[in-house]
GROMACS .gro file of C-alpha atoms in nm:
model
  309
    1UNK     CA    1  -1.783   0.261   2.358
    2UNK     CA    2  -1.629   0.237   2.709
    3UNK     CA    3  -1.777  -0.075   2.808
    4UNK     CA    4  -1.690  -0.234   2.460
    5UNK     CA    5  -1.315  -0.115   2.462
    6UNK     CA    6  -1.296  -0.244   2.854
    7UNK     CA    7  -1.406  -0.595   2.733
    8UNK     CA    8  -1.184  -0.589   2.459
    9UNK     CA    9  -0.872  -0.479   2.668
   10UNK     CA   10  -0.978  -0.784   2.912
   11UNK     CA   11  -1.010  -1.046   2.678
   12UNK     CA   12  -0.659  -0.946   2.515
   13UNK     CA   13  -0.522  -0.957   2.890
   14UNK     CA   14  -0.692  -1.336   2.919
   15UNK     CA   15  -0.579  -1.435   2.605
   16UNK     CA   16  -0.238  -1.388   2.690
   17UNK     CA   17  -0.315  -1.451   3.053
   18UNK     CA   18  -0.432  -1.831   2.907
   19UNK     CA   19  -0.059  -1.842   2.669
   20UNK     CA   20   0.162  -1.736   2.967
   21UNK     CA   21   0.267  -1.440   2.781
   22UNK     CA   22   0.397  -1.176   3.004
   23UNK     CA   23   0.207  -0.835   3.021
   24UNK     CA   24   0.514  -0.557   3.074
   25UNK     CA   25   0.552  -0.163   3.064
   26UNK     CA   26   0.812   0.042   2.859
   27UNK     CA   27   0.843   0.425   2.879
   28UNK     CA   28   0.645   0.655   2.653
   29UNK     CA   29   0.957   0.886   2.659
   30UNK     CA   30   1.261   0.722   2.507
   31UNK     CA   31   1.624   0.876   2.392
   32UNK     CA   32   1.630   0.839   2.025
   33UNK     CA   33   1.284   0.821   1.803
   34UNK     CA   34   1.254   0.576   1.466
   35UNK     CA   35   1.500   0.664   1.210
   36UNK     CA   36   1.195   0.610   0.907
   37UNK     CA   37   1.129   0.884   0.699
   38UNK     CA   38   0.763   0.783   0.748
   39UNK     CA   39   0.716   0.813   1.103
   40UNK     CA   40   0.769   1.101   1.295
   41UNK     CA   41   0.775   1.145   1.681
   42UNK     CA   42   0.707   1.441   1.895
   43UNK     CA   43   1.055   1.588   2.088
   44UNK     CA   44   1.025   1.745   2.410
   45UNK     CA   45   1.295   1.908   2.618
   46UNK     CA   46   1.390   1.720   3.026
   47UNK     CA   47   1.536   1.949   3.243
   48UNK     CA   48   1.567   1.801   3.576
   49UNK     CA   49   1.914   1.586   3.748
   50UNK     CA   50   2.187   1.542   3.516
   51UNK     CA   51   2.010   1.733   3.242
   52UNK     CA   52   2.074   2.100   3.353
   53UNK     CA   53   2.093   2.193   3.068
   54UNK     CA   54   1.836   2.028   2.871
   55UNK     CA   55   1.811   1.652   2.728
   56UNK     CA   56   1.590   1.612   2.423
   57UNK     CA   57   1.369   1.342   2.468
   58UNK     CA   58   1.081   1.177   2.175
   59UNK     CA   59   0.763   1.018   2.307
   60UNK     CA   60   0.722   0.685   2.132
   61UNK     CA   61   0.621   0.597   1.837
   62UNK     CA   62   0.581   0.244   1.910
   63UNK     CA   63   0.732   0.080   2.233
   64UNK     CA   64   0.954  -0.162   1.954
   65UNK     CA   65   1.291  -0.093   2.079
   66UNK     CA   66   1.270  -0.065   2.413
   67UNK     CA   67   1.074  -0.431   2.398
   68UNK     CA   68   1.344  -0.579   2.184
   69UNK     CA   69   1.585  -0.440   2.510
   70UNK     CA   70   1.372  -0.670   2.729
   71UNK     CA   71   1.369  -0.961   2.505
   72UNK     CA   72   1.745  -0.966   2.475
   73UNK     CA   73   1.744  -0.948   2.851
   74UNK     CA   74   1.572  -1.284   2.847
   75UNK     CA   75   1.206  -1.178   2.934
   76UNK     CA   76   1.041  -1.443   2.745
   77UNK     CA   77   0.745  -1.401   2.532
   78UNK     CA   78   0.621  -1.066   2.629
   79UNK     CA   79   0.345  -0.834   2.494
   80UNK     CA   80   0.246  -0.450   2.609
   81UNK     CA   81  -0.096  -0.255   2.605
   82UNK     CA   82   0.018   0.113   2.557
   83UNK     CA   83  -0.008   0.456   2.443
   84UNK     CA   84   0.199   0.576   2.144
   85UNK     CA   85   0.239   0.910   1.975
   86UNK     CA   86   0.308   1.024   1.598
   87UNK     CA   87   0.310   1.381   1.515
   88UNK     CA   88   0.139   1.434   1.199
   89UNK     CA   89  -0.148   1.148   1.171
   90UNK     CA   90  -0.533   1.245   1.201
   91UNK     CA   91  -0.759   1.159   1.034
   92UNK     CA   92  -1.069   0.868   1.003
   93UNK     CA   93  -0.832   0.586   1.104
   94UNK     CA   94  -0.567   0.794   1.258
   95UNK     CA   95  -0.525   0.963   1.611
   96UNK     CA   96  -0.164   1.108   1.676
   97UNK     CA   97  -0.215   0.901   2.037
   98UNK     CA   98  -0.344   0.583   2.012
   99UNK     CA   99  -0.325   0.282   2.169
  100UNK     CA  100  -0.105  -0.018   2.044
  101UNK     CA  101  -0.138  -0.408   2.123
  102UNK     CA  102   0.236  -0.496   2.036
  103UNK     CA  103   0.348  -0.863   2.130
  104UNK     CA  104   0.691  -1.066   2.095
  105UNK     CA  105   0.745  -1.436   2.043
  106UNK     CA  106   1.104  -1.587   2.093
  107UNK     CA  107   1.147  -1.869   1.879
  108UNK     CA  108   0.857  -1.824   1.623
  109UNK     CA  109   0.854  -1.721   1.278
  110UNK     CA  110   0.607  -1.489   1.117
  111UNK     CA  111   0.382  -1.738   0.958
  112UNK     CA  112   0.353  -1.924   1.357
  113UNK     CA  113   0.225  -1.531   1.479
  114UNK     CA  114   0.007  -1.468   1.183
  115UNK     CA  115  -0.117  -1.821   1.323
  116UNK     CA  116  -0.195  -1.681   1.695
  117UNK     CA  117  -0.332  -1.321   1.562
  118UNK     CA  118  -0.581  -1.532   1.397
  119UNK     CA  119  -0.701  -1.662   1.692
  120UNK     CA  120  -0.681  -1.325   1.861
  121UNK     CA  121  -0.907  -1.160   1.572
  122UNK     CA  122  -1.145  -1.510   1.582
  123UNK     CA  123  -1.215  -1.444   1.947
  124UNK     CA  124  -1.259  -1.065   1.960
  125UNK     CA  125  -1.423  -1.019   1.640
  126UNK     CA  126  -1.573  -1.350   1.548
  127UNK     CA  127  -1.439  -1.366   1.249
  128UNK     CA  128  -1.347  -1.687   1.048
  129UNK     CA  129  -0.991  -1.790   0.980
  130UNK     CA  130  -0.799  -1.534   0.761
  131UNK     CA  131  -0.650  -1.579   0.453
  132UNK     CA  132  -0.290  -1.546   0.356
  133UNK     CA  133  -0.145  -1.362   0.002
  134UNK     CA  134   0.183  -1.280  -0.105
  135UNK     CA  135   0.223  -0.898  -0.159
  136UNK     CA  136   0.288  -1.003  -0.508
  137UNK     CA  137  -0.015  -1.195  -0.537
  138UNK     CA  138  -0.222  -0.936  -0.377
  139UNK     CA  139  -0.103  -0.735  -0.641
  140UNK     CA  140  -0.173  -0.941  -0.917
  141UNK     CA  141  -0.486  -1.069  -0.789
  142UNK     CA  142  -0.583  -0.716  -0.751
  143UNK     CA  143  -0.413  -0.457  -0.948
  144UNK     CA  144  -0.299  -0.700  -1.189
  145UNK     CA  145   0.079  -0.539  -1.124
  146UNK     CA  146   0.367  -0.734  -1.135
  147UNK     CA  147   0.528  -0.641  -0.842
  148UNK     CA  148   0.913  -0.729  -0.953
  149UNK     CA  149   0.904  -0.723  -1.329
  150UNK     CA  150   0.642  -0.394  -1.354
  151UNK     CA  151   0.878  -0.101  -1.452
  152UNK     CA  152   0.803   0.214  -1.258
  153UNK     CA  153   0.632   0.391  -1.536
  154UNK     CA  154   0.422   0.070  -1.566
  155UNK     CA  155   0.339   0.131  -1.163
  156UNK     CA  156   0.270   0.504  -1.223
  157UNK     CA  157   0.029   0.475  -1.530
  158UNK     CA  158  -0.171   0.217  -1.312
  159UNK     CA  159  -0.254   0.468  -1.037
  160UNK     CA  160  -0.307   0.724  -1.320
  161UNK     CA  161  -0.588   0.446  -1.499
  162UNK     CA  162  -0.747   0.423  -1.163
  163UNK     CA  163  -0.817   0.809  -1.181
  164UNK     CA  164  -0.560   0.907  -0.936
  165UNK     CA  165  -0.264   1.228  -1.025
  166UNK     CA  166   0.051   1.209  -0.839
  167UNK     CA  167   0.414   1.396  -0.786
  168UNK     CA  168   0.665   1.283  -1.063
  169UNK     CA  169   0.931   1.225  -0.798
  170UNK     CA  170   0.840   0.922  -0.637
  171UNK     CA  171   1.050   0.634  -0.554
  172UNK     CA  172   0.942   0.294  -0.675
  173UNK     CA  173   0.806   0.175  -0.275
  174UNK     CA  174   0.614   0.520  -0.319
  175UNK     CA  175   0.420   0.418  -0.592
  176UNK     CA  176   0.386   0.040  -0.458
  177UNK     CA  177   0.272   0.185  -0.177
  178UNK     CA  178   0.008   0.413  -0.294
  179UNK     CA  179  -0.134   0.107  -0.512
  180UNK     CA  180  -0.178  -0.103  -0.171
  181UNK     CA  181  -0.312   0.153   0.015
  182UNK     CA  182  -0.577   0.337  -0.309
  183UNK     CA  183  -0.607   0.011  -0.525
  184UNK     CA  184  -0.591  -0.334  -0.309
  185UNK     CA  185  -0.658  -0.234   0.025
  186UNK     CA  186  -1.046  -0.128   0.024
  187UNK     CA  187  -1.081  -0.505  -0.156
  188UNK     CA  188  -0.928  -0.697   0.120
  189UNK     CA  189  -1.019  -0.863   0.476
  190UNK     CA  190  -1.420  -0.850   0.412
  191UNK     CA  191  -1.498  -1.212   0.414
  192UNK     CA  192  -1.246  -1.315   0.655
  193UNK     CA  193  -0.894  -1.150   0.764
  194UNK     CA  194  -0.647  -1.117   0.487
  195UNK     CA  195  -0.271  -1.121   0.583
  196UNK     CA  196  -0.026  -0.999   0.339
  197UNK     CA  197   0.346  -1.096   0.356
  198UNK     CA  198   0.642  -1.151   0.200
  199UNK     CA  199   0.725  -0.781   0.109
  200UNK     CA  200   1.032  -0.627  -0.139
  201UNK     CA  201   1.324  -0.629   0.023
  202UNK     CA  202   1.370  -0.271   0.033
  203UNK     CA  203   1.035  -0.262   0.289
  204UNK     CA  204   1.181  -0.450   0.537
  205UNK     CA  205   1.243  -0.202   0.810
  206UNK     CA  206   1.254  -0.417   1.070
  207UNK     CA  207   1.234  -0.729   0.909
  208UNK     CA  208   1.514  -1.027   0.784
  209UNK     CA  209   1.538  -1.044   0.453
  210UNK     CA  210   1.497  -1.407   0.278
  211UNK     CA  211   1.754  -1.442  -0.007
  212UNK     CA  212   1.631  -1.578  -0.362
  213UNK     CA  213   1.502  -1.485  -0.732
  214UNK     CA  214   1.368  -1.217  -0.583
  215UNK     CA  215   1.448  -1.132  -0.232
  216UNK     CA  216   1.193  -1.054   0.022
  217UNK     CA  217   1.112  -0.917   0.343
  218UNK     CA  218   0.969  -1.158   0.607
  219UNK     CA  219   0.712  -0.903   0.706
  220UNK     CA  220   0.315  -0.907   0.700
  221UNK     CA  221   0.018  -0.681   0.751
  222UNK     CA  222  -0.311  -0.789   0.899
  223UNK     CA  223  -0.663  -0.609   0.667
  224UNK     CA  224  -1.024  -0.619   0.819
  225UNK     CA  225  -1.294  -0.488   0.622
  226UNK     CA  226  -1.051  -0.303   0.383
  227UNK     CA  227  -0.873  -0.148   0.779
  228UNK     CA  228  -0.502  -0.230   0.775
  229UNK     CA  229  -0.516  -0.331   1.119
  230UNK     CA  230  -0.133  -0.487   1.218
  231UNK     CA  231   0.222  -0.472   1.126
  232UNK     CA  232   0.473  -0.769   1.186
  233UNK     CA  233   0.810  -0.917   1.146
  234UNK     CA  234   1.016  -1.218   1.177
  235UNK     CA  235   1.270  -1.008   1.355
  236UNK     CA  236   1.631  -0.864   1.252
  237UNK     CA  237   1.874  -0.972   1.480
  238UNK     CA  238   2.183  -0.861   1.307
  239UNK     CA  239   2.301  -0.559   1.499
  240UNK     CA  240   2.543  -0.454   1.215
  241UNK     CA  241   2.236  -0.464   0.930
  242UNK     CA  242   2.036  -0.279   1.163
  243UNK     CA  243   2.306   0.024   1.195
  244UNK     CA  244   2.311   0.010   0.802
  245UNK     CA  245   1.954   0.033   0.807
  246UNK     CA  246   1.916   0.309   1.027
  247UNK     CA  247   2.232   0.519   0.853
  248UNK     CA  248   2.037   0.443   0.507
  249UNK     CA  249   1.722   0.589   0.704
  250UNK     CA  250   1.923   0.884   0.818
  251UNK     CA  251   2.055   0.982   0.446
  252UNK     CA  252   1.696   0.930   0.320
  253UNK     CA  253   1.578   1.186   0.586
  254UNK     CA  254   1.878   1.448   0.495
  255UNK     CA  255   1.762   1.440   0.109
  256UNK     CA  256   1.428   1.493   0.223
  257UNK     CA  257   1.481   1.775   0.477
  258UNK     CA  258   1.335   1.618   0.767
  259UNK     CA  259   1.515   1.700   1.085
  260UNK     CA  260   1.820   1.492   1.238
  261UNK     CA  261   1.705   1.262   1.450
  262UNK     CA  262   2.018   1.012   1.731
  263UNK     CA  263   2.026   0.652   1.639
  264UNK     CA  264   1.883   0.431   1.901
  265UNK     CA  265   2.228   0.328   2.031
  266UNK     CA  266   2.106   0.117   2.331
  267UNK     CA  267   1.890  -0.108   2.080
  268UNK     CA  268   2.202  -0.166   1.907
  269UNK     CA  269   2.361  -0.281   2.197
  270UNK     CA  270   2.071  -0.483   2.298
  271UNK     CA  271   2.079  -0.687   1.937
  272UNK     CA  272   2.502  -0.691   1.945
  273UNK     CA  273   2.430  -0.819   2.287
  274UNK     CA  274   2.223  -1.081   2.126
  275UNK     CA  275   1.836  -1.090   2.085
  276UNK     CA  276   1.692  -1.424   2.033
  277UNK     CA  277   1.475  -1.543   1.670
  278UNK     CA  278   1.189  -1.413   1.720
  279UNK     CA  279   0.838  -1.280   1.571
  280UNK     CA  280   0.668  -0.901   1.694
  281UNK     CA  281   0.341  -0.727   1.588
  282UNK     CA  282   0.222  -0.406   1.629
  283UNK     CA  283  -0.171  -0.413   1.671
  284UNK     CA  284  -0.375  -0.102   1.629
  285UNK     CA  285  -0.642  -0.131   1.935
  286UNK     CA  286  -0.840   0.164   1.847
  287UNK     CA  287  -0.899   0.022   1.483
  288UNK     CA  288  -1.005  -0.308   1.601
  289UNK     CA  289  -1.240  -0.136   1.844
  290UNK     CA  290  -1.336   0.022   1.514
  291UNK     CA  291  -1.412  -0.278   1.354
  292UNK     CA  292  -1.563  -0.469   1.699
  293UNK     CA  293  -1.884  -0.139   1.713
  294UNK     CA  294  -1.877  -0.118   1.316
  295UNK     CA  295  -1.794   0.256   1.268
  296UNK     CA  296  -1.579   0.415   1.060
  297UNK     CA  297  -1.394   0.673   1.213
  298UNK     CA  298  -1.148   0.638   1.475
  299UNK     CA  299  -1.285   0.947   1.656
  300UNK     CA  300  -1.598   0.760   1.741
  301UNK     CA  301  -1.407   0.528   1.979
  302UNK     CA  302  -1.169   0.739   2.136
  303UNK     CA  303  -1.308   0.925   2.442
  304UNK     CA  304  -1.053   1.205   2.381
  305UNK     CA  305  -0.978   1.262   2.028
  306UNK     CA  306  -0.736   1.507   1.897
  307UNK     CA  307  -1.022   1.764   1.847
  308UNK     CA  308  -1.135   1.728   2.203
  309UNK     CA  309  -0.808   1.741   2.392
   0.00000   0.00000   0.00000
């Protein structure tokens, strides 16, 4: 398993190496964490110069915003090989430290880096080329939901008819959700990738939002073999969205009794200051390792998983 994740890391460097796409570093320890209620990062306490007191500091969940920083510095095309942290994920496809494959491309939308992950997955994996869906097609094709017109009930009693019992309070995006990951998920990627985009609206995190009928997220995820394997977006720029966003984030977290958490302030500052058009992606490495030795479980190609640490 070392020898197969050493090749893999090399021909990600080449690949890049061969695109003139610039390998750079960000700190794993970064001032403010992600504001979503999903995600939650680790806080340790700095003591040292200037903090005599103290200075609370997260280790990353992803190394996102302090990319973005770089890329409205005028870095250029830029991708990272790195460590990231996320306090509460273990299991068969998660570690809560794993290693991320997260890339930037000024000037590209997302359908130009669902292009280039295609080649990426062709020449680590072999696969053929992928295949792309809308989320509402991937829901039709495969839950037979309609993803805009379905009421909620409609959404709950289709989890319930595929044998599944769930809380009564969940939002709409809950019960989307839980249909992508229970319902479509297992039934996607196994004859070649499968890349889902075009998301609601109100998943957009990250994302831009493209106005219409039906407004939707420019956002995609990457499936192998039923693995949800990468997360991308044609970028938000807007610096005064993003602020909305992540105040909408912090109300969602204060109904839900999560802890406070500081807006990212110098991200905000970094997009006001202006950050060009551009695609990112987030690429689990561990699961593609995964899917590269064809196991299973995430613990199997990690030489230090969280029960051996």
């Amino acid at each position: 398993m070392l020898r197969l994740r050493a090749e893999i890391l090399a021909k990600i460097r080449d690949f890049f190496a061969k695109r003139e796409v610039l390998e750079v570093e960000t700190p794993l320890l970064a001032s403010a964490p992600v504001t979503d209620v999903h995600l939650h990062a680790l806080r340790c306490r700095y003591r040292g110069p200037d903090a005599d007191d103290g200075r609370d500091l997260y280790l990353q969940t992803s190394p996102e915003y302090a990319m973005k920083r770089m890329l409205a510095a005028g870095s250029g095309p830029i991708y990272q090989l790195c460590k990231a942290v996320r306090d509460g994920e273990a299991g068969t496809r998660h570690n809560p430290e794993f290693t991320l494959l997260e890339w930037y491309r000024p000037g590209w939308d997302h359908h130009q880096l669902i292009n280039e992950i295609d080649q990426l997955l062709n020449e680590i994996l072999g696969v053929r080329s992928g295949e792309k869906l809308t989320f509402g097609e991937a829901f039709d094709r495969y839950a037979a939901v309609d993803v805009f017109a379905d009421t909620d009930e409609a959404l709950r009693l289709r989890l319930e008819a595929d044998g599944g019992r769930f809380p009564e309070d969940l939002s709409r995006d809950d019960l989307l959700d839980l249909i992508l990951t229970h319902i479509i998920e297992p039934m996607l990627g196994h004859c070649q990738p499968t890349f889902i985009h075009d998301y609601p609206a109100s998943q957009a995190a990250l994302a831009r939002i493209r106005d219409g009928e039906n407004p939707v997220a420019e956002r995609f995820e990457v499936f192998v073999e039923g693995v949800e394997l990468a997360n991308g977006y044609h970028e938000l720029t807007d610096p005064a969205v993003q602020r909305k966003r992540f105040e909408d984030d912090l109300e969602a977290r204060r109904k839900a009794d999560l802890p406070e958490v500081p807006v990212d302030e110098r991200l905000l500052a970094a997009l006001d200051h202006g950050l060009p058009d551009c695609a990112g992606v987030a690429l689990g490495i561990d699961r593609l390792v995964m899917l590269a030795a064809g196991t299973r479980e995430i613990s199997d190609v990690i030489a230090f998983p969280i029960e051996r640490v």
